[in-house]
Coordinates of C-alpha atoms in Angstrom, one line a residue:
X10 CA -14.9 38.7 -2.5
X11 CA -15.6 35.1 -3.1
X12 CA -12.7 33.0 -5.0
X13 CA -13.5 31.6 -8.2
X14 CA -13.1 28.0 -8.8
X15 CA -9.6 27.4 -10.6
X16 CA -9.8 26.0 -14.3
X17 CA -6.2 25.0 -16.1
X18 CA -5.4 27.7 -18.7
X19 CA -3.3 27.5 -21.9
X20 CA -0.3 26.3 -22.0
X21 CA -0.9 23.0 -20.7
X22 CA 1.0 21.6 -17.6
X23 CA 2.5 18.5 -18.1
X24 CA 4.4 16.5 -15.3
X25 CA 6.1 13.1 -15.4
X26 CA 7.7 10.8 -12.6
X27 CA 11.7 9.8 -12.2
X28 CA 12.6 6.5 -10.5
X29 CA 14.1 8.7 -7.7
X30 CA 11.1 10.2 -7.5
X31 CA 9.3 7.5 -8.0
X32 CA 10.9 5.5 -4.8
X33 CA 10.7 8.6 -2.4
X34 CA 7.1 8.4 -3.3
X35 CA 6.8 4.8 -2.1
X36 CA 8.9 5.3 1.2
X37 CA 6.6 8.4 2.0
X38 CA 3.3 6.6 1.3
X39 CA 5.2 3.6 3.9
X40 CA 6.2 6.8 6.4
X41 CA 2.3 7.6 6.5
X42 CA 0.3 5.0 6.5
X43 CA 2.4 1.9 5.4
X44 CA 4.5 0.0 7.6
X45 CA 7.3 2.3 8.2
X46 CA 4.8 4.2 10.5
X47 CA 5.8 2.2 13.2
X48 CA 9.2 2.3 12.5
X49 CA 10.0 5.1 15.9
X50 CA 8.1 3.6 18.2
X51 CA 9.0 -0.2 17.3
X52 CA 12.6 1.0 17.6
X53 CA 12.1 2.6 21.1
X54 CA 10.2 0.0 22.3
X55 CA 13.1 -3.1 21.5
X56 CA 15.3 -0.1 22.9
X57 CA 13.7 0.2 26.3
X58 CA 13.2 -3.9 26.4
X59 CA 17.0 -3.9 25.9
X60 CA 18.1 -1.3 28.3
X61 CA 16.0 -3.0 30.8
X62 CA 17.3 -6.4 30.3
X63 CA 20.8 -5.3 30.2
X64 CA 20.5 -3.1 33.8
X65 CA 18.6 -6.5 35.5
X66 CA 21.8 -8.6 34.3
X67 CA 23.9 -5.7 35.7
X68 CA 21.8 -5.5 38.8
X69 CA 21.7 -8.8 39.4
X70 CA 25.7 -9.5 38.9
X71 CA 26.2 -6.0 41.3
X72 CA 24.0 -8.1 43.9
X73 CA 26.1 -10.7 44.0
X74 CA 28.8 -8.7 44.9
X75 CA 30.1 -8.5 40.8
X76 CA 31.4 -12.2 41.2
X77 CA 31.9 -14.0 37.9
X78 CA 30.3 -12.3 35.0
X79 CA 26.9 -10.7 34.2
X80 CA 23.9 -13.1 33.7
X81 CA 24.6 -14.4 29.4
X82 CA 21.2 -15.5 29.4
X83 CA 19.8 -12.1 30.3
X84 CA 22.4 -10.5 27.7
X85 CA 21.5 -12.8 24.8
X86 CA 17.7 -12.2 25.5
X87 CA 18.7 -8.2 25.3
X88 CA 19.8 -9.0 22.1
X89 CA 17.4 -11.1 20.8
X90 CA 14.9 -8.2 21.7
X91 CA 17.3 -5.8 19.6
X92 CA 16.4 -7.6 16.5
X93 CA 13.3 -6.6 15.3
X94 CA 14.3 -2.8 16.0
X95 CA 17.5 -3.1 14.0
X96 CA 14.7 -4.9 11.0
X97 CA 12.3 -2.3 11.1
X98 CA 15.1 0.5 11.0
X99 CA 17.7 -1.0 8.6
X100 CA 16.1 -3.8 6.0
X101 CA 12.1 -2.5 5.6
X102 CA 13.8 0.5 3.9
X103 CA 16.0 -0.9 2.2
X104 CA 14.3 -3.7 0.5
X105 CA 11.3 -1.1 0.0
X106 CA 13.4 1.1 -1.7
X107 CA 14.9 -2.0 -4.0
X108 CA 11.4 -3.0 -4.6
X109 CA 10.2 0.4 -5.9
X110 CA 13.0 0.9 -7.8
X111 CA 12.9 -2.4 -9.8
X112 CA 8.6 -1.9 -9.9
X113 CA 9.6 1.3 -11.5
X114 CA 12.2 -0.4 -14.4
X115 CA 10.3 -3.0 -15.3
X116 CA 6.8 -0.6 -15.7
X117 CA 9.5 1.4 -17.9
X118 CA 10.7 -1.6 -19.8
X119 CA 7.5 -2.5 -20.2
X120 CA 6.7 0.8 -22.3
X121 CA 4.5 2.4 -19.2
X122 CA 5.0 6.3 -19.1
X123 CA 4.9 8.7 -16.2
X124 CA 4.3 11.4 -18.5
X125 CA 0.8 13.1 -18.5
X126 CA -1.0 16.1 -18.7
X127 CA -2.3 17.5 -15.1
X128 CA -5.9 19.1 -14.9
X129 CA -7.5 20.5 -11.5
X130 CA -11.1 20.5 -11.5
X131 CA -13.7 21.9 -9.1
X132 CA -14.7 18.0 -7.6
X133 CA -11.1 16.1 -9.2
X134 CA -8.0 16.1 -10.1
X135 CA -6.0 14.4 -13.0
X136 CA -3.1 13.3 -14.5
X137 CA -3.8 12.2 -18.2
X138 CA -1.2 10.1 -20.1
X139 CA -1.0 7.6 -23.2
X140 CA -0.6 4.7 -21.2
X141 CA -3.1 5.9 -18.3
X142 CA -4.6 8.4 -16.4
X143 CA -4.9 8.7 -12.6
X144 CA -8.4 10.4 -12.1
X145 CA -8.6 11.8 -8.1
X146 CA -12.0 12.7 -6.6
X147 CA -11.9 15.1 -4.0
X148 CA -14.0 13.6 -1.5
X149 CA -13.3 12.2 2.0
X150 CA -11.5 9.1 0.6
X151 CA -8.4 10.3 -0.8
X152 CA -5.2 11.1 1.3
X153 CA -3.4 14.4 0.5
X154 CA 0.5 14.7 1.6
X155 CA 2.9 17.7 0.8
X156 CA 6.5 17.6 1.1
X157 CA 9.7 19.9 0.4
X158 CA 10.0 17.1 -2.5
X159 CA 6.1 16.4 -3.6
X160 CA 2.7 16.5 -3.7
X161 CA 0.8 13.5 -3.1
X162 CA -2.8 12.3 -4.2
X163 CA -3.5 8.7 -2.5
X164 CA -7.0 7.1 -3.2
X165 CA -7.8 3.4 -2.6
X166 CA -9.7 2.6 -6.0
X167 CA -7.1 4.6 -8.3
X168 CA -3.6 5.0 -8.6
X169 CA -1.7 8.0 -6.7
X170 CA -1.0 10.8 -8.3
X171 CA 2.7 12.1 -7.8
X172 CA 3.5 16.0 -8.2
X173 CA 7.2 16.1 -7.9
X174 CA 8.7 19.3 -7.3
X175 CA 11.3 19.6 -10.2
X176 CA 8.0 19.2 -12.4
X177 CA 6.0 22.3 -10.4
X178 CA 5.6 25.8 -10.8
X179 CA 4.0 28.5 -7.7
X180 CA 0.9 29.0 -10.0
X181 CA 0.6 24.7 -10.0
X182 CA 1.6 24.4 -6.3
X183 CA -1.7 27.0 -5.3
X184 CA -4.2 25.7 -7.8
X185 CA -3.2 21.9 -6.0
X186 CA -2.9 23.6 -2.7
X187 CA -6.9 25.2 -3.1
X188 CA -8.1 21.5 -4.8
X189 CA -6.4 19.5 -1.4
X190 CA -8.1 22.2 1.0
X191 CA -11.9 20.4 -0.7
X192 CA -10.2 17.6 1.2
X193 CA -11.4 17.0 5.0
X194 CA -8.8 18.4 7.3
X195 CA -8.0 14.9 8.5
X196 CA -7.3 13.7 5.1
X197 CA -4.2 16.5 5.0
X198 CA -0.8 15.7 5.6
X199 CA 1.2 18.9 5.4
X200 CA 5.3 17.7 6.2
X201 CA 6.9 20.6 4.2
X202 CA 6.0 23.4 2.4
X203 CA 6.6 22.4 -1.5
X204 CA 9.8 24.0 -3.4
X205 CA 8.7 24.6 -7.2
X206 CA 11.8 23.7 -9.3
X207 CA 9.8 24.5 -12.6
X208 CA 11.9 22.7 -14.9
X209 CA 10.7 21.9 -18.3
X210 CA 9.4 18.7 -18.2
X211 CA 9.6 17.2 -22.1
X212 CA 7.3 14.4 -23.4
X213 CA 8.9 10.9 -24.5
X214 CA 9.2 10.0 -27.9
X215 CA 5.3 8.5 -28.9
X216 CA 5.4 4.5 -28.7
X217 CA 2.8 2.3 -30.1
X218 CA -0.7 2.0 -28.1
X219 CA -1.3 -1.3 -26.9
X220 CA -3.4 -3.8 -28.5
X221 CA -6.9 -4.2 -26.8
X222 CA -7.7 -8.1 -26.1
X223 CA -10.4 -9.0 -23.6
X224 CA -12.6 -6.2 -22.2
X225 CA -15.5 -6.9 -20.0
X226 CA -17.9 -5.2 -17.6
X227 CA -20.2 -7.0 -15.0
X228 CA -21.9 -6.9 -12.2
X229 CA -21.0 -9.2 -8.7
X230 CA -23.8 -10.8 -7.1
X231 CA -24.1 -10.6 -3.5
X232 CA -22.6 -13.8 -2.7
X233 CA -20.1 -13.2 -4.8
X234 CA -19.1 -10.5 -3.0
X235 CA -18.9 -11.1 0.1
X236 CA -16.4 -13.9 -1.0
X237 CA -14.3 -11.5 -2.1
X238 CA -14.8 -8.9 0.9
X239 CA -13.8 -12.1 3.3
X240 CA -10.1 -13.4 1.0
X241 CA -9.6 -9.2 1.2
X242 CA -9.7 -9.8 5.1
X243 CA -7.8 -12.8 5.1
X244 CA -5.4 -11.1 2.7
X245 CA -4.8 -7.9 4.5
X246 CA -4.6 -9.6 8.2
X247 CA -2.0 -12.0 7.3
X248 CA -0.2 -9.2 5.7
X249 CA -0.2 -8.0 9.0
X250 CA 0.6 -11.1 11.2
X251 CA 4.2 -10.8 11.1
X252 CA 4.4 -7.5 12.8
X253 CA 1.1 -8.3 15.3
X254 CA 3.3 -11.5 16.0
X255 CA 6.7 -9.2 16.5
X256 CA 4.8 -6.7 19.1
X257 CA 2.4 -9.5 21.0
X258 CA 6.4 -11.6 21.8
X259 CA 7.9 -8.1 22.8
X260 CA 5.0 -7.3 25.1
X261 CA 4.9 -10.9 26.2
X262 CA 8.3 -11.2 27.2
X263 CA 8.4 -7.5 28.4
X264 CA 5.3 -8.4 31.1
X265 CA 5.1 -12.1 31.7
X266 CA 8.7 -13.3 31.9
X267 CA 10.0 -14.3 35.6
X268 CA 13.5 -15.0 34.6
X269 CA 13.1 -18.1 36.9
X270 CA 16.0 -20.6 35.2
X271 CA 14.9 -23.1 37.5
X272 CA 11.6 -23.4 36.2
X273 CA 11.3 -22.9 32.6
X274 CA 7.6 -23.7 32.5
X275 CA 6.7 -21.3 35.0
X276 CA 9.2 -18.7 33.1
X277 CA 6.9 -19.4 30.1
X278 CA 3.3 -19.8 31.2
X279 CA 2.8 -16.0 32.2
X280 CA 5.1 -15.1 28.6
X281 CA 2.3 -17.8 26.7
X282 CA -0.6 -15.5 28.5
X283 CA 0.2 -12.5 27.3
X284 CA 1.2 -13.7 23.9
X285 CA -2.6 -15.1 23.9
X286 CA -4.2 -11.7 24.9
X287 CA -2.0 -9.3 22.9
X288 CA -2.8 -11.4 19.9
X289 CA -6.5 -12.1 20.7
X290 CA -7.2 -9.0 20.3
X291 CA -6.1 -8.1 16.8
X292 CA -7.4 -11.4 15.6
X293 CA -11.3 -10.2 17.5
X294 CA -11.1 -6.8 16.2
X295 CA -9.2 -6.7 12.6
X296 CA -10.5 -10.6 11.8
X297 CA -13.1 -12.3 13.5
X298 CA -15.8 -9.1 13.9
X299 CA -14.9 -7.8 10.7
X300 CA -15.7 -11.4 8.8
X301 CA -18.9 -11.5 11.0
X302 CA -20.1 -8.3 9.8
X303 CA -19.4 -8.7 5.5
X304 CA -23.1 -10.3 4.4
X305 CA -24.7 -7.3 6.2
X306 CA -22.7 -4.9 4.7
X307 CA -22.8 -6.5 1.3
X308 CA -26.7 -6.4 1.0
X309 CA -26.7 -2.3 1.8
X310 CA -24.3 -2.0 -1.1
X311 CA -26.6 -1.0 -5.0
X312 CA -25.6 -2.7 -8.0
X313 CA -23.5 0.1 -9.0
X314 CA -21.4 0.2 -6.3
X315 CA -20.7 -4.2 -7.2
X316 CA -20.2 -3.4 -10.6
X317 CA -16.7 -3.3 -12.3
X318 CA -14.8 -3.3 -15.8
X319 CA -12.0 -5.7 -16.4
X320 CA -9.9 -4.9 -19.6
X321 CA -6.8 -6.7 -20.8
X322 CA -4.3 -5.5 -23.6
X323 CA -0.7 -6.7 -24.3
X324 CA 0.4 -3.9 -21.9
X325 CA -1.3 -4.6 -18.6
X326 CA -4.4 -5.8 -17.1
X327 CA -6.9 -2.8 -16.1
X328 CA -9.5 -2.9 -13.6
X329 CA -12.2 0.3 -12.9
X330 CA -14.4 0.7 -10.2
X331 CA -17.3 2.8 -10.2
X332 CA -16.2 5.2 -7.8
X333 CA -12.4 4.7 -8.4
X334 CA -9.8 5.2 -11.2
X335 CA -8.4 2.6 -13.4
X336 CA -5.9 0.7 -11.9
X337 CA -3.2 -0.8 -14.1
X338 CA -1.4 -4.1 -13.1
X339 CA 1.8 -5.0 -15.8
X340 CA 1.8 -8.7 -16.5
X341 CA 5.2 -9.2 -15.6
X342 CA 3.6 -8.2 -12.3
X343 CA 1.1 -11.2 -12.5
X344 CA 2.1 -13.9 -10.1
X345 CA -0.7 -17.0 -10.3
X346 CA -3.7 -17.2 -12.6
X347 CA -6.2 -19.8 -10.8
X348 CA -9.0 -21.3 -12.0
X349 CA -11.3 -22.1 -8.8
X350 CA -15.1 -22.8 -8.8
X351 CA -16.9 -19.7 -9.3
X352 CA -14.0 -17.1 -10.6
X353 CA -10.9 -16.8 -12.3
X354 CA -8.6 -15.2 -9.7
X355 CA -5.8 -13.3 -10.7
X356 CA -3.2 -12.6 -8.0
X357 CA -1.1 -10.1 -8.5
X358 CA 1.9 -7.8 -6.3
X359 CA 2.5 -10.9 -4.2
X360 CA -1.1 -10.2 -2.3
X361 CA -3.4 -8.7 -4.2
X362 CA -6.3 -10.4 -6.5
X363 CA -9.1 -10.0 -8.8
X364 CA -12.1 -12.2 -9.1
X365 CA -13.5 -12.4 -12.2
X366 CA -16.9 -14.6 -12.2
X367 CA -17.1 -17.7 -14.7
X368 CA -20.2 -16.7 -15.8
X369 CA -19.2 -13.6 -17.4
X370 CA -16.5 -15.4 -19.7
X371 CA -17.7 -16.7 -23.2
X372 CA -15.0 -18.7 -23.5
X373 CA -12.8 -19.3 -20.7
X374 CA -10.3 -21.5 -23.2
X375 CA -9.6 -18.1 -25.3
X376 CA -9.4 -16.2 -22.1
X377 CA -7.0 -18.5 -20.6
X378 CA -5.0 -18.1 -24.4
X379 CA -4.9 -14.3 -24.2
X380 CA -3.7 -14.5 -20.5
X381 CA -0.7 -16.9 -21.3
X382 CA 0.1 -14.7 -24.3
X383 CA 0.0 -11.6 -22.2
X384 CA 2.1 -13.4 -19.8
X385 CA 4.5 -15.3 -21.5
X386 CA 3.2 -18.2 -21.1
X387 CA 3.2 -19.6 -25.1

């Protein structure tokens, strides 16, 4: 018998987000495809680099018949190596986990609510709330995760959308289940089987909507961009660099160093190689080709897929895609505002940036009034 598509039935089902919740989220989105994904293997790596610096010092002081003590520059190099293990393990969580849970109070303060109404669809899924609504398509570019603790929607172009257990019920846990298996087996990450807690999830009390200030939708040229395809390059490989720069020194000491005290340029040459090489090739493959290859890939792209809306009310600062959700960005979370030649470019989360072209502002001096208003600015 063929299964009929699931539609949500009366009574509603309504989910909402805790800052627990909220951070275990963040650290399992960093556990998959984030930078705690390396967190095992950079830890066994600076493990076996120790180990193997501490048993040459020990070899080397058995050699010599044990007299005096064991080589201390060897030692101190063993510990050295030690350090970006001990990093990865210890502070990355940590400071993630103080991150989240400070992005989570100040979205709160701000009058952001996690509460929302949840809809499956045949081609989407959706969380709807006052304040916004994360809209998934189920198509090969959207990451599905499932845990003891959650379910997981990821998608580039639209914020995630966060199923905690405590919120689900067995009849919500198989309608999410049948929408994820529309996902391409690749794009499944099954960790746990989910544990419905189906506690009664109650709305917050109704705040005021925000006011709507500056809304806008336009259409980038090609030009345009590819300058913004080549700053996202930029962007995400020095985002990058510091853990590309912690692996090419592990593998450079690890293969080129002789240990030759005597001769500290010829302990270094062979280290200054490798460094070279193991960094040469991340810059070729994740910099260089990719920056090569932008203005052809810009030209196959149609208008619609260049096009976006930009809207700004005293809550956040929206941004929609054509093939994405809207993305919310608080203005506490606004870093810079710059004014450059062709675009006003709005960094935001440290890294991130919008480009919105000059020539699609009226008047830039009102603009740049509503954005110091927003902001705090006046």
């Amino acid at each position: 018998m063929e299964e009929k598509e699931f539609t949500p039935q009366e009574p509603q089902w309504y989910v909402d987000l805790n800052r627990e919740e909220f951070i275990g989220f963040r650290l399992l989105l960093a556990r998959v495809n984030g930078p705690l994904r390396l967190r095992v293997p950079t830890l066994v790596m600076v493990l076996l680099c120790c180990v193997a610096l501490v048993g040459m010092a020990l070899a080397d002081w058995l050699m010599a018949g044990r007299e005096g003590y064991p080589d201390p520059v060897m030692l101190a190099a063993a510990a050295l190596v030690l350090l970006p293990g001990l990093f990865m393990w210890f502070y990355v969580p940590a400071r993630m986990k103080k991150t989240a849970g400070a992005q989570y109070d100040r979205s709160v303060e701000a009058g952001v609510t996690y509460y929302g109404r949840l809809q499956v669809f045949p081609d989407c899924i959706e969380k709807v709330g006052d304040t916004a609504t994360a809209h998934i398509p189920l198509d090969d570019r959207v990451l599905f995760i499932e845990t003891r603790d959650m379910m997981v929607f990821s998608a580039a172009a639209s914020p995630a959308l966060v199923l905690p257990a405590r919120c689900m019920t067995d009849e919500m846990a198989l309608a999410v289940r049948r929408a994820a298996d529309r996902l391409p087996a690749n794009h499944r990450r099954f960790m746990d089987r989910l544990q419905p807690q189906a506690q009664p999830v109650v709305a917050p009390p109704p705040r005021e909507k925000p006011e709507e200030l500056w809304v806008s939708t336009f259409t980038y040229t090609p030009d345009e961009y590819a300058v913004i395809i080549k700053n996202m390059l930029v962007q995400q490989f020095w985002k990058r660099a510091p853990f590309l720069v912690t692996f090419a020194t592990l593998g450079a000491l690890a293969l080129g160093w002789t240990w030759d005290v005597t001769d500290w340029q010829a302990a270094l040459m062979p280290c200054i190689v490798y460094f070279c090489m193991f960094m040469g090739v991340p810059i070729l493959f994740n910099l260089i080709l990719p920056l090569a290859r932008v203005k052809s890939q810009v030209h196959t792209l149609s208008p619609h897929d260049m096009t976006m809306q930009v809207r700004m009310d005293t809550m956040m600062l929206r941004f929609k895609v054509p093939k994405g959700g809207e993305i919310g960005v608080l203005w506490c979370d606004v870093d810079h505002v710059y004014d450059k030649d062709a675009f006003v470019e709005v960094v935001h989360n440290k890294h991130a940036s919008l480009h919105i072209p000059k020539r699609v502002i009226e008047d830039i001096q009102a603009l740049d009034g509503i954005i110091k208003r927003c902001r705090g600015k006046q």
